[in-house]
Coordinates of C-alpha atoms in Angstrom, one line a residue:
Chain A
M18 CA 3.6 2.1 -30.7
V19 CA 4.5 4.9 -28.4
V20 CA 7.3 4.6 -25.7
V21 CA 6.4 6.6 -22.4
E22 CA 9.2 7.1 -19.9
R23 CA 7.7 9.7 -17.6
I24 CA 4.7 8.8 -14.8
Q25 CA 3.0 11.9 -15.7
E26 CA 2.7 11.6 -19.3
M27 CA 1.5 8.2 -19.0
K28 CA -1.1 9.3 -16.6
D29 CA -2.3 11.8 -18.8
I30 CA -2.4 9.5 -21.6
V31 CA -4.4 7.2 -20.2
K32 CA -7.0 9.9 -18.6
K33 CA -7.3 10.9 -22.4
L34 CA -8.1 7.2 -23.1
R35 CA -10.6 6.6 -20.4
K36 CA -12.5 10.1 -21.5
E37 CA -13.1 8.3 -24.8
G38 CA -14.2 5.1 -23.2
K39 CA -11.5 3.0 -24.0
T40 CA -10.7 -0.1 -22.0
I41 CA -7.3 -0.8 -21.1
G42 CA -5.1 -4.2 -20.6
F43 CA -1.8 -4.0 -18.7
V44 CA 0.9 -6.4 -18.9
P45 CA 3.9 -5.4 -16.3
T46 CA 7.0 -7.3 -17.6
M47 CA 10.6 -6.7 -16.4
G48 CA 11.5 -7.0 -19.9
Y49 CA 13.5 -9.4 -22.2
L50 CA 10.5 -10.8 -23.4
H51 CA 9.8 -14.4 -24.3
E52 CA 6.7 -16.2 -25.5
G53 CA 5.4 -16.2 -21.7
H54 CA 5.1 -12.3 -22.1
L55 CA 3.8 -12.2 -25.4
S56 CA 0.9 -14.7 -24.5
L57 CA -0.2 -12.2 -21.7
V58 CA -0.2 -9.7 -24.6
R59 CA -2.4 -11.4 -26.8
K60 CA -4.8 -12.2 -24.2
S61 CA -5.0 -8.4 -23.4
K62 CA -5.4 -7.4 -27.1
S63 CA -8.6 -10.0 -27.1
Q64 CA -10.2 -8.4 -24.2
N65 CA -9.6 -4.8 -24.1
D66 CA -9.2 -1.6 -26.6
I67 CA -5.9 -0.6 -25.5
T68 CA -2.9 -2.8 -24.4
I69 CA -0.4 -1.0 -22.0
M70 CA 2.9 -2.9 -21.3
S71 CA 5.6 -2.0 -18.8
I72 CA 8.9 -2.8 -18.9
F73 CA 11.0 -2.0 -15.6
V74 CA 13.5 -4.0 -13.7
N75 CA 12.3 -3.4 -10.3
P76 CA 15.2 -3.1 -8.0
I77 CA 13.2 -3.1 -4.6
Q78 CA 12.0 -7.0 -5.2
F79 CA 15.5 -7.9 -5.6
G80 CA 17.5 -8.9 -2.6
P81 CA 20.8 -7.8 -1.8
N82 CA 22.4 -10.8 -2.9
E83 CA 20.3 -11.4 -6.0
D84 CA 20.8 -10.9 -9.8
Y85 CA 19.4 -7.3 -10.1
D86 CA 22.8 -5.9 -11.7
R87 CA 22.8 -8.9 -14.2
Y88 CA 19.3 -9.7 -14.8
P89 CA 19.1 -9.5 -18.6
R90 CA 17.8 -6.3 -20.4
D91 CA 17.7 -5.4 -24.2
F92 CA 15.0 -2.6 -24.4
E93 CA 15.7 -2.6 -28.4
R94 CA 14.7 -6.1 -28.9
D95 CA 11.8 -6.0 -26.4
K96 CA 10.4 -3.0 -27.9
N97 CA 10.2 -4.7 -31.3
L98 CA 8.7 -7.8 -30.1
A99 CA 6.0 -5.6 -28.1
E100 CA 5.7 -3.5 -31.4
K101 CA 4.9 -6.8 -33.6
E102 CA 2.5 -8.0 -30.9
G103 CA 0.6 -5.0 -31.3
V104 CA 1.1 -3.3 -28.0
D105 CA 0.0 0.2 -28.1
Y106 CA 2.0 1.9 -25.3
V107 CA 5.0 0.6 -23.6
F108 CA 5.5 2.3 -20.4
Y109 CA 9.5 2.1 -19.8
P110 CA 10.1 4.3 -16.6
S111 CA 14.0 4.8 -15.2
V112 CA 14.3 3.8 -11.4
K113 CA 14.6 7.5 -10.7
E114 CA 11.2 8.2 -11.9
M115 CA 9.7 5.1 -10.2
Y116 CA 11.5 5.8 -6.8
P117 CA 12.8 9.3 -6.2
D118 CA 15.2 9.5 -3.1
D119 CA 12.8 10.4 -0.6
F120 CA 10.5 7.5 -1.4
K121 CA 9.4 5.5 1.7
T122 CA 6.3 3.6 1.4
V123 CA 6.0 -0.5 1.3
V124 CA 2.9 -2.3 0.7
S125 CA 3.1 -6.0 2.4
V126 CA 0.8 -8.8 1.8
K127 CA 1.4 -10.8 5.2
K128 CA 1.0 -14.5 5.9
I129 CA 0.6 -15.7 2.2
T130 CA 4.3 -14.4 1.8
D131 CA 5.8 -16.7 4.7
I132 CA 6.6 -19.4 2.7
M133 CA 8.0 -20.6 -0.4
C134 CA 9.5 -17.6 -2.6
G135 CA 8.5 -15.3 0.2
K136 CA 10.7 -17.2 2.6
S137 CA 13.6 -18.0 0.2
R138 CA 13.7 -14.5 -1.0
P139 CA 12.6 -11.8 2.1
G140 CA 11.2 -8.4 1.2
H141 CA 10.6 -9.7 -2.4
F142 CA 6.9 -9.4 -2.4
D143 CA 7.2 -6.2 -0.7
G144 CA 8.8 -5.1 -3.7
V145 CA 6.6 -6.7 -6.0
A146 CA 3.1 -5.4 -4.3
T147 CA 4.5 -1.8 -4.0
V148 CA 5.7 -1.5 -7.7
V149 CA 2.6 -3.1 -9.0
L150 CA 0.4 -1.0 -6.9
K151 CA 2.1 2.1 -8.4
L152 CA 2.0 0.8 -12.0
F153 CA -2.1 0.1 -11.2
N154 CA -2.4 3.6 -10.2
I155 CA -0.3 5.0 -13.3
V156 CA -1.8 3.1 -16.1
N157 CA -5.4 2.6 -14.3
P158 CA -6.2 -0.8 -16.4
D159 CA -9.4 -2.4 -16.4
R160 CA -7.5 -6.0 -16.6
A161 CA -3.9 -6.7 -15.9
Y162 CA -2.4 -10.0 -17.1
F163 CA 0.2 -12.3 -14.9
G164 CA 1.4 -15.8 -15.7
Q165 CA 0.9 -18.7 -13.7
K166 CA 4.3 -19.2 -13.3
D167 CA 5.0 -16.8 -10.6
A168 CA 1.9 -18.5 -8.7
Q169 CA 2.7 -17.0 -5.3
Q170 CA 3.0 -13.4 -7.2
L171 CA -0.3 -13.9 -8.5
V172 CA -2.3 -14.8 -5.1
V173 CA 0.0 -12.0 -3.6
I174 CA -1.5 -9.6 -5.9
K175 CA -4.9 -10.8 -6.1
Q176 CA -5.0 -10.4 -2.3
M177 CA -3.8 -6.9 -2.4
V178 CA -6.2 -5.8 -5.1
K179 CA -9.0 -7.3 -3.1
D180 CA -7.8 -5.5 0.4
L181 CA -7.1 -2.1 -0.9
N182 CA -10.4 -2.3 -2.7
L183 CA -9.0 -1.7 -6.6
D184 CA -11.0 -2.1 -9.4
V185 CA -8.5 -3.9 -11.6
E186 CA -9.2 -7.4 -12.8
I187 CA -6.3 -10.1 -12.1
V188 CA -6.0 -12.3 -15.3
P189 CA -3.9 -15.4 -14.7
C190 CA -2.6 -16.9 -17.9
P191 CA -1.1 -20.3 -18.2
I192 CA 2.7 -21.3 -17.9
V193 CA 4.2 -21.1 -21.6
R194 CA 7.1 -23.7 -21.8
E195 CA 9.8 -24.8 -24.2
E196 CA 9.4 -27.8 -26.2
D197 CA 11.2 -30.0 -23.6
G198 CA 8.9 -28.6 -20.8
L199 CA 11.3 -26.0 -19.1
A200 CA 8.7 -22.9 -18.1
M201 CA 9.6 -19.7 -20.1
S202 CA 11.6 -17.4 -17.6
S203 CA 14.2 -14.7 -18.6
R204 CA 16.6 -16.1 -16.3
N205 CA 16.7 -19.3 -18.4
T206 CA 19.4 -16.8 -20.5
Y207 CA 21.5 -17.6 -17.3
L208 CA 21.9 -21.2 -17.9
S209 CA 25.3 -22.8 -20.0
G210 CA 24.7 -25.7 -22.1
D211 CA 24.5 -28.4 -19.5
E212 CA 22.8 -26.9 -16.9
R213 CA 19.9 -26.0 -19.7
K214 CA 19.5 -29.9 -19.6
S215 CA 19.3 -30.3 -16.3
A216 CA 16.9 -27.5 -16.0
T217 CA 14.2 -29.7 -17.6
V218 CA 14.2 -31.7 -14.1
L219 CA 11.7 -29.3 -12.3
Y220 CA 8.4 -30.1 -14.8
R221 CA 9.9 -33.5 -14.7
A222 CA 9.7 -33.9 -10.9
L223 CA 6.1 -32.0 -11.1
N224 CA 4.7 -34.4 -13.7
L225 CA 6.2 -37.3 -11.1
A226 CA 4.3 -36.0 -8.5
K227 CA 1.1 -35.7 -10.6
D228 CA 1.7 -39.4 -11.9
L229 CA 2.5 -40.8 -8.3
I230 CA -1.1 -38.9 -7.4
E231 CA -3.0 -40.1 -10.2
K232 CA -2.1 -43.5 -8.9
G233 CA -3.3 -43.1 -5.5
E234 CA -0.2 -41.5 -3.4
R235 CA -1.8 -38.7 -1.1
N236 CA 0.8 -38.3 1.3
V237 CA 2.9 -35.2 0.8
S238 CA 5.9 -36.1 2.6
K239 CA 6.1 -39.1 0.3
L240 CA 5.6 -37.2 -2.9
K241 CA 8.4 -34.6 -1.8
K242 CA 10.7 -37.3 -1.2
A243 CA 10.4 -38.8 -4.7
M244 CA 10.8 -35.3 -6.3
E245 CA 13.9 -34.5 -4.2
D246 CA 15.4 -37.8 -5.3
L247 CA 14.6 -37.3 -8.8
I248 CA 16.2 -33.8 -8.8
L249 CA 19.1 -34.5 -6.8
K250 CA 20.0 -37.2 -9.4
E251 CA 20.4 -34.3 -11.9
K252 CA 23.9 -32.3 -12.4
Y253 CA 24.3 -28.9 -10.8
T254 CA 21.1 -28.9 -9.0
R255 CA 20.2 -27.6 -5.1
I256 CA 16.5 -27.5 -4.0
D257 CA 15.4 -24.3 -2.4
Y258 CA 12.1 -25.6 -2.0
I259 CA 9.1 -28.1 -2.7
E260 CA 5.8 -27.2 -1.5
F261 CA 2.5 -28.2 -1.7
V262 CA -0.6 -25.6 -0.9
N263 CA -4.2 -25.7 -0.9
Y264 CA -5.0 -23.8 -4.1
D265 CA -7.6 -21.3 -2.4
T266 CA -6.0 -20.6 1.0
F267 CA -2.4 -21.3 -0.4
E268 CA -1.7 -22.8 3.4
P269 CA 0.7 -25.8 3.3
I270 CA -0.8 -29.3 3.1
S271 CA 0.7 -32.7 4.3
K272 CA -2.2 -34.6 2.3
V273 CA -3.1 -34.0 -1.4
E274 CA -6.9 -33.2 -1.3
G275 CA -9.0 -31.1 -3.3
K276 CA -7.3 -28.4 -5.6
V277 CA -3.6 -28.3 -4.9
L278 CA -0.7 -26.1 -6.2
I279 CA 2.7 -28.0 -6.4
A280 CA 5.5 -25.2 -6.4
L281 CA 9.5 -25.7 -6.5
A282 CA 12.5 -23.7 -6.8
V283 CA 15.5 -25.1 -7.7
F284 CA 19.0 -23.7 -8.4
V285 CA 20.6 -25.1 -11.3
G286 CA 24.0 -24.0 -11.3
T287 CA 24.0 -20.1 -9.6
T288 CA 20.5 -19.8 -11.4
R289 CA 17.3 -20.1 -9.5
L290 CA 14.2 -21.5 -11.3
I291 CA 10.9 -21.9 -10.3
D292 CA 7.9 -24.0 -11.5
N293 CA 4.3 -25.2 -10.8
I294 CA 1.3 -27.4 -11.3
V295 CA -2.3 -27.3 -10.5
V296 CA -3.4 -30.9 -9.5
E297 CA -7.0 -31.7 -8.4
V298 CA -8.1 -35.0 -6.7
Chain Z
M6 CA -27.9 13.4 2.5
V7 CA -27.2 9.7 1.9
V8 CA -25.8 7.1 4.3
V9 CA -23.8 4.2 2.5
E10 CA -22.7 1.1 4.2
R11 CA -21.3 -1.0 1.4
I12 CA -18.1 -0.7 -0.3
Q13 CA -19.5 -1.5 -3.8
E14 CA -22.4 1.0 -3.3
M15 CA -20.2 3.7 -2.4
K16 CA -18.1 2.5 -5.1
D17 CA -21.1 2.8 -7.6
I18 CA -22.3 6.0 -6.7
V19 CA -18.5 7.6 -7.2
K20 CA -18.5 6.0 -10.9
K21 CA -21.8 7.8 -11.7
L22 CA -20.7 11.2 -9.8
R23 CA -17.4 11.1 -12.1
K24 CA -19.4 10.3 -15.3
E25 CA -21.6 13.4 -14.8
G26 CA -18.4 15.3 -14.4
K27 CA -18.8 16.2 -10.5
T28 CA -15.6 16.7 -8.6
I29 CA -15.3 15.0 -5.1
G30 CA -14.1 16.1 -2.0
F31 CA -13.4 13.8 1.0
V32 CA -13.6 14.2 4.3
P33 CA -12.2 11.1 6.5
T34 CA -13.3 10.8 10.1
M35 CA -13.7 8.6 13.0
G36 CA -16.7 10.8 13.9
Y37 CA -17.7 12.1 17.4
L38 CA -17.7 15.3 15.2
H39 CA -16.5 18.6 16.3
E40 CA -16.0 21.9 15.1
G41 CA -12.5 20.8 13.5
H42 CA -14.5 18.4 11.1
L43 CA -16.7 20.4 10.6
S44 CA -14.2 22.9 9.0
L45 CA -12.9 20.3 6.9
V46 CA -16.8 20.0 5.3
R47 CA -16.8 23.7 4.8
K48 CA -13.5 23.7 2.9
S49 CA -14.5 20.9 1.0
K50 CA -17.9 22.6 0.0
S51 CA -16.2 25.7 -1.3
Q52 CA -14.1 23.5 -3.5
N53 CA -15.8 20.4 -4.9
D54 CA -19.3 19.7 -6.4
I55 CA -19.8 16.5 -4.0
T56 CA -18.6 16.2 -0.4
I57 CA -18.2 12.7 0.8
M58 CA -17.6 12.1 4.3
S59 CA -16.2 8.6 6.0
I60 CA -17.1 7.9 9.6
F61 CA -15.3 4.9 10.5
V62 CA -13.1 4.0 13.6
N63 CA -10.4 2.2 12.6
P64 CA -9.4 -0.6 14.2
I65 CA -6.0 -1.2 12.8
Q66 CA -4.7 2.2 13.8
F67 CA -4.8 1.6 17.6
G68 CA -2.4 -0.3 19.6
P69 CA -3.5 -3.3 22.0
N70 CA -3.7 -1.1 25.5
E71 CA -5.3 1.9 23.6
D72 CA -8.7 3.3 23.6
Y73 CA -10.4 1.6 20.5
D74 CA -13.3 -0.1 22.6
R75 CA -13.9 3.2 24.3
Y76 CA -13.4 6.0 21.6
P77 CA -16.6 8.1 21.7
R78 CA -19.2 7.1 19.1
D79 CA -22.6 8.7 18.4
F80 CA -23.7 8.0 14.6
E81 CA -27.2 9.8 15.2
R82 CA -25.7 13.0 16.3
D83 CA -22.8 12.8 13.7
K84 CA -25.2 12.3 10.9
N85 CA -27.5 15.2 12.2
L86 CA -24.3 17.6 12.2
A87 CA -23.2 16.3 8.9
E88 CA -26.6 16.9 7.2
K89 CA -26.7 20.3 8.6
E90 CA -23.1 21.1 7.3
G91 CA -24.5 19.9 3.7
V92 CA -22.3 16.8 3.7
D93 CA -23.8 14.7 0.3
Y94 CA -22.6 11.4 1.3
V95 CA -21.8 9.9 4.5
F96 CA -19.6 6.4 4.0
Y97 CA -20.2 4.5 7.3
P98 CA -18.8 1.0 6.8
S99 CA -18.9 -1.8 9.4
V100 CA -15.4 -3.2 10.6
K101 CA -16.2 -6.3 8.7
E102 CA -17.0 -4.6 5.6
M103 CA -13.4 -2.6 5.5
Y104 CA -11.4 -5.8 6.7
P105 CA -12.9 -9.1 6.1
D106 CA -11.3 -12.1 7.9
D107 CA -8.8 -12.7 5.2
F108 CA -7.5 -9.3 5.1
K109 CA -3.4 -9.3 4.9
T110 CA -2.3 -5.9 3.6
V111 CA -0.2 -3.2 5.2
V112 CA 0.8 -0.5 4.1
S113 CA 3.7 1.5 5.9
V114 CA 5.3 5.0 5.4
K115 CA 9.0 4.7 6.6
K116 CA 11.3 6.6 8.3
I117 CA 9.1 9.7 9.0
T118 CA 7.2 7.2 11.2
D119 CA 10.1 6.5 13.4
I120 CA 9.5 9.4 16.0
M121 CA 7.0 11.3 17.8
C122 CA 3.1 9.5 17.5
G123 CA 5.0 6.7 15.3
K124 CA 7.2 6.2 18.4
S125 CA 4.8 6.2 20.9
R126 CA 2.2 4.2 19.1
P127 CA 3.9 1.5 16.8
G128 CA 1.8 0.7 14.1
H129 CA -0.1 3.4 14.4
F130 CA 0.5 5.0 11.2
D131 CA 0.4 1.6 9.2
G132 CA -3.1 1.4 10.0
V133 CA -3.8 5.3 9.2
A134 CA -1.9 4.9 5.7
T135 CA -3.9 1.3 5.2
V136 CA -7.3 2.6 5.8
V137 CA -6.8 5.9 4.2
L138 CA -5.4 4.1 0.9
K139 CA -8.6 2.0 1.1
L140 CA -10.8 5.0 1.4
F141 CA -9.0 7.0 -1.3
N142 CA -9.6 3.8 -3.8
I143 CA -13.4 3.3 -2.7
V144 CA -14.5 7.2 -2.6
N145 CA -11.7 8.7 -5.5
P146 CA -11.8 11.8 -4.1
D147 CA -10.4 14.9 -6.0
R148 CA -9.3 16.3 -3.1
A149 CA -9.1 15.0 0.6
Y150 CA -9.0 17.2 3.9
F151 CA -6.7 16.4 7.0
G152 CA -6.8 18.8 10.1
Q153 CA -3.2 19.9 10.9
K154 CA -3.6 18.6 14.5
D155 CA -2.5 15.1 13.3
A156 CA 0.6 16.9 11.6
Q157 CA 2.7 13.6 11.4
Q158 CA -0.6 11.9 9.9
L159 CA -0.7 14.7 7.4
V160 CA 2.8 14.2 6.4
V161 CA 2.3 10.4 6.3
I162 CA -0.6 10.7 4.0
K163 CA 1.3 12.9 1.6
Q164 CA 4.4 10.8 1.4
M165 CA 2.1 7.9 0.3
V166 CA 0.1 9.8 -2.2
K167 CA 3.4 10.7 -3.9
D168 CA 4.9 7.5 -3.5
L169 CA 2.2 5.5 -4.8
N170 CA 1.1 8.0 -7.6
L171 CA -2.1 8.8 -6.3
D172 CA -3.9 11.5 -8.0
V173 CA -5.8 12.9 -5.1
E174 CA -4.7 16.6 -3.7
I175 CA -4.3 16.6 0.1
V176 CA -5.5 19.4 1.5
P177 CA -4.3 20.2 5.0
C178 CA -6.5 22.6 7.1
P179 CA -6.0 24.6 10.4
I180 CA -6.1 23.5 13.9
V181 CA -9.5 24.4 15.5
R182 CA -9.4 25.5 19.1
E183 CA -11.7 25.8 22.2
E184 CA -11.7 29.6 23.6
D185 CA -9.0 28.7 26.0
G186 CA -6.5 27.3 23.3
L187 CA -7.4 23.5 23.7
A188 CA -7.2 21.9 20.2
M189 CA -10.4 20.2 19.4
S190 CA -10.4 16.3 19.6
S191 CA -13.0 13.6 19.9
R192 CA -10.8 12.8 22.7
N193 CA -11.2 15.5 24.9
T194 CA -14.6 14.2 26.0
Y195 CA -12.6 11.7 28.0
L196 CA -11.3 14.7 30.3
S197 CA -12.8 15.1 33.8
G198 CA -13.5 18.9 34.8
D199 CA -10.2 19.3 36.5
E200 CA -8.1 17.3 33.7
R201 CA -9.8 19.9 31.2
K202 CA -8.3 22.9 33.1
S203 CA -4.6 21.2 32.9
A204 CA -5.3 19.9 29.4
T205 CA -4.8 24.0 28.5
V206 CA -1.1 23.4 29.1
L207 CA -0.4 22.1 25.5
Y208 CA -0.9 25.3 24.3
R209 CA 0.5 27.1 26.5
A210 CA 3.7 24.9 26.3
L211 CA 3.7 25.4 22.3
N212 CA 3.3 29.4 22.9
L213 CA 5.8 29.4 25.4
A214 CA 8.1 28.0 23.0
K215 CA 7.3 30.4 20.4
D216 CA 7.7 33.4 22.7
L217 CA 11.2 32.4 23.6
I218 CA 12.0 31.7 20.0
E219 CA 10.9 35.5 19.2
K220 CA 13.1 36.5 22.1
G221 CA 16.0 34.7 20.3
E222 CA 16.2 31.2 21.6
R223 CA 17.3 28.7 19.1
N224 CA 18.7 26.1 21.4
V225 CA 16.1 23.1 20.9
S226 CA 17.2 21.3 24.2
K227 CA 16.8 24.5 26.5
L228 CA 13.2 25.3 24.6
K229 CA 12.2 21.7 25.4
K230 CA 13.2 22.1 29.0
A231 CA 11.1 25.2 29.6
M232 CA 8.0 23.6 27.9
E233 CA 8.6 20.5 30.1
D234 CA 8.6 22.5 33.3
L235 CA 5.2 24.3 32.5
I236 CA 3.5 21.0 31.5
L237 CA 4.8 19.2 34.7
K238 CA 3.8 22.1 36.9
E239 CA 0.2 21.5 35.9
K240 CA -1.5 18.4 37.9
Y241 CA -2.3 14.8 36.1
T242 CA 0.3 15.6 33.2
R243 CA 2.6 13.3 32.1
I244 CA 4.7 13.9 28.9
D245 CA 4.5 11.2 25.9
Y246 CA 7.1 13.6 23.8
I247 CA 8.0 17.1 22.7
E248 CA 9.6 17.3 19.3
F249 CA 11.0 20.2 17.2
V250 CA 11.3 19.0 13.3
N251 CA 12.1 20.6 10.4
Y252 CA 8.9 21.4 8.5
D253 CA 9.9 20.0 5.2
T254 CA 12.2 17.1 5.9
F255 CA 10.4 15.8 9.1
E256 CA 13.7 15.3 10.7
P257 CA 14.1 16.3 14.1
I258 CA 16.5 19.4 14.8
S259 CA 18.5 20.6 17.8
K260 CA 18.8 24.4 16.5
V261 CA 15.4 26.5 15.4
E262 CA 16.2 27.3 11.7
G263 CA 13.8 28.2 8.8
K264 CA 10.2 26.6 9.1
V265 CA 9.8 24.3 12.3
L266 CA 6.8 22.5 13.7
I267 CA 7.0 22.0 17.3
A268 CA 4.7 18.9 18.2
L269 CA 3.8 17.5 21.4
A270 CA 2.1 14.4 23.1
V271 CA 1.1 14.6 26.7
F272 CA -1.2 12.5 28.9
V273 CA -3.5 14.7 31.0
G274 CA -4.8 11.8 33.3
T275 CA -5.2 8.8 31.0
T276 CA -6.1 10.8 28.1
R277 CA -3.4 11.2 25.5
L278 CA -3.4 14.7 23.8
I279 CA -1.6 15.9 21.2
D280 CA -0.9 19.3 19.6
N281 CA 1.6 21.5 17.6
I282 CA 2.3 25.0 15.8
V283 CA 4.3 25.8 13.0
V284 CA 7.1 28.8 13.8
E285 CA 9.6 30.1 11.1
V286 CA 12.5 32.3 11.9

């Protein structure tokens, strides 16, 4: 496995691989790898000749009062995990390399970013779209792998790829969960022992909604209320949002119909966690 | 010469050309071709195996009260001119093809768009950056050719290419002028006979500033005042802006020093014209 820190070097490697006719799978990450990331690597390896992983904690997708500085980082650990999993290249640029002092360009995907995480974290998805476009231009992949956990991110990236006429195929991968249902996230390391117990309530609330829907409930207000009650019974919790959207249009709905994404963000202590499920009726 | 109307077809052609090892030069235009455009084609043909021209009047770079609807269009004429000049492919997409109903992405280059045309035409350069990025992704050129007349556009495109890690080389080409000095522009067709005479004042004002600088004047306020006086003596004129900026940083200056771009926009009747020169002291 080769670690590449410079953009031009990464581009030169990719150009050579392309000339040799190799297909390239790309797994963009912010590091502090967990099973979720590794499942993306496995998927990429099953579909491409070469797998490139990027590890870059992207400053411009964090708000001024968010956790950019304390976001967990451990490159040696990540490098070992990536190597064991069979990653061919790790692209590991510095912030200066990605954003030189005179950097001035922003990529925005409108409308679908007005709700959910886009509403709670202004500018977040501009930062995501901008860095992902840069990474796509550097790595030039045939396919790129994203976890369903960041459901809105996935929709934003797909829209950007379509709108900007990029050739990369976006491959969504299922959420990987701990045994008790908590969706894997690098941010889970922030949780204290007690908070960690409370954190299972996100997935339980999603499953509660699913059960109620299976029993015939279609009213989104009532479903939200039931989820809220369950979440707020738990210690340390504060709800950021609970949202029901049409799976295809990403527009909020008031009645459950067709394919629906149920998504939520909950603070457990000071840690903001997200999760989601898809239901179809 | 082949006319291509569909994005996927253009992409397929480009992919084939690339496989054959051909280099591609790209000349993006809004059509209604004049000598300025054709000079870009000649430059492209001298540097590349294949020259692709796009003809697309890009709606999203026009403001709500601007001239999108009346912008001159004559595809048959353009096609003949392009063919005579040796263009290999004309990419001529519809608005629906470029911007389907669910289009949501905007590319913005910040700061350097806060002045001059960016200030007078809010959103204009977002529209330019977005369409040029789309076109680059469709045509995948080695080199792209832009006229110096749109000096700010050139700086915006260069910045975007650098920031987004694109591989295309941006080739600036000199302004082509009528015999009396008027910079060529598709919008010159809007001018009545009398307005056409007044319109030469843009270039005369730029040359006045150049002469005064050669004689030792360095004070930008005084230089602007002299240009204003000359322009307002002319009939039908209304000044949009006169700006002196550092050629490299594109920051407004108050004292002429080093390489300087002098740019102006003037309404002649209802027609907004732009022009610029570079001076070095």
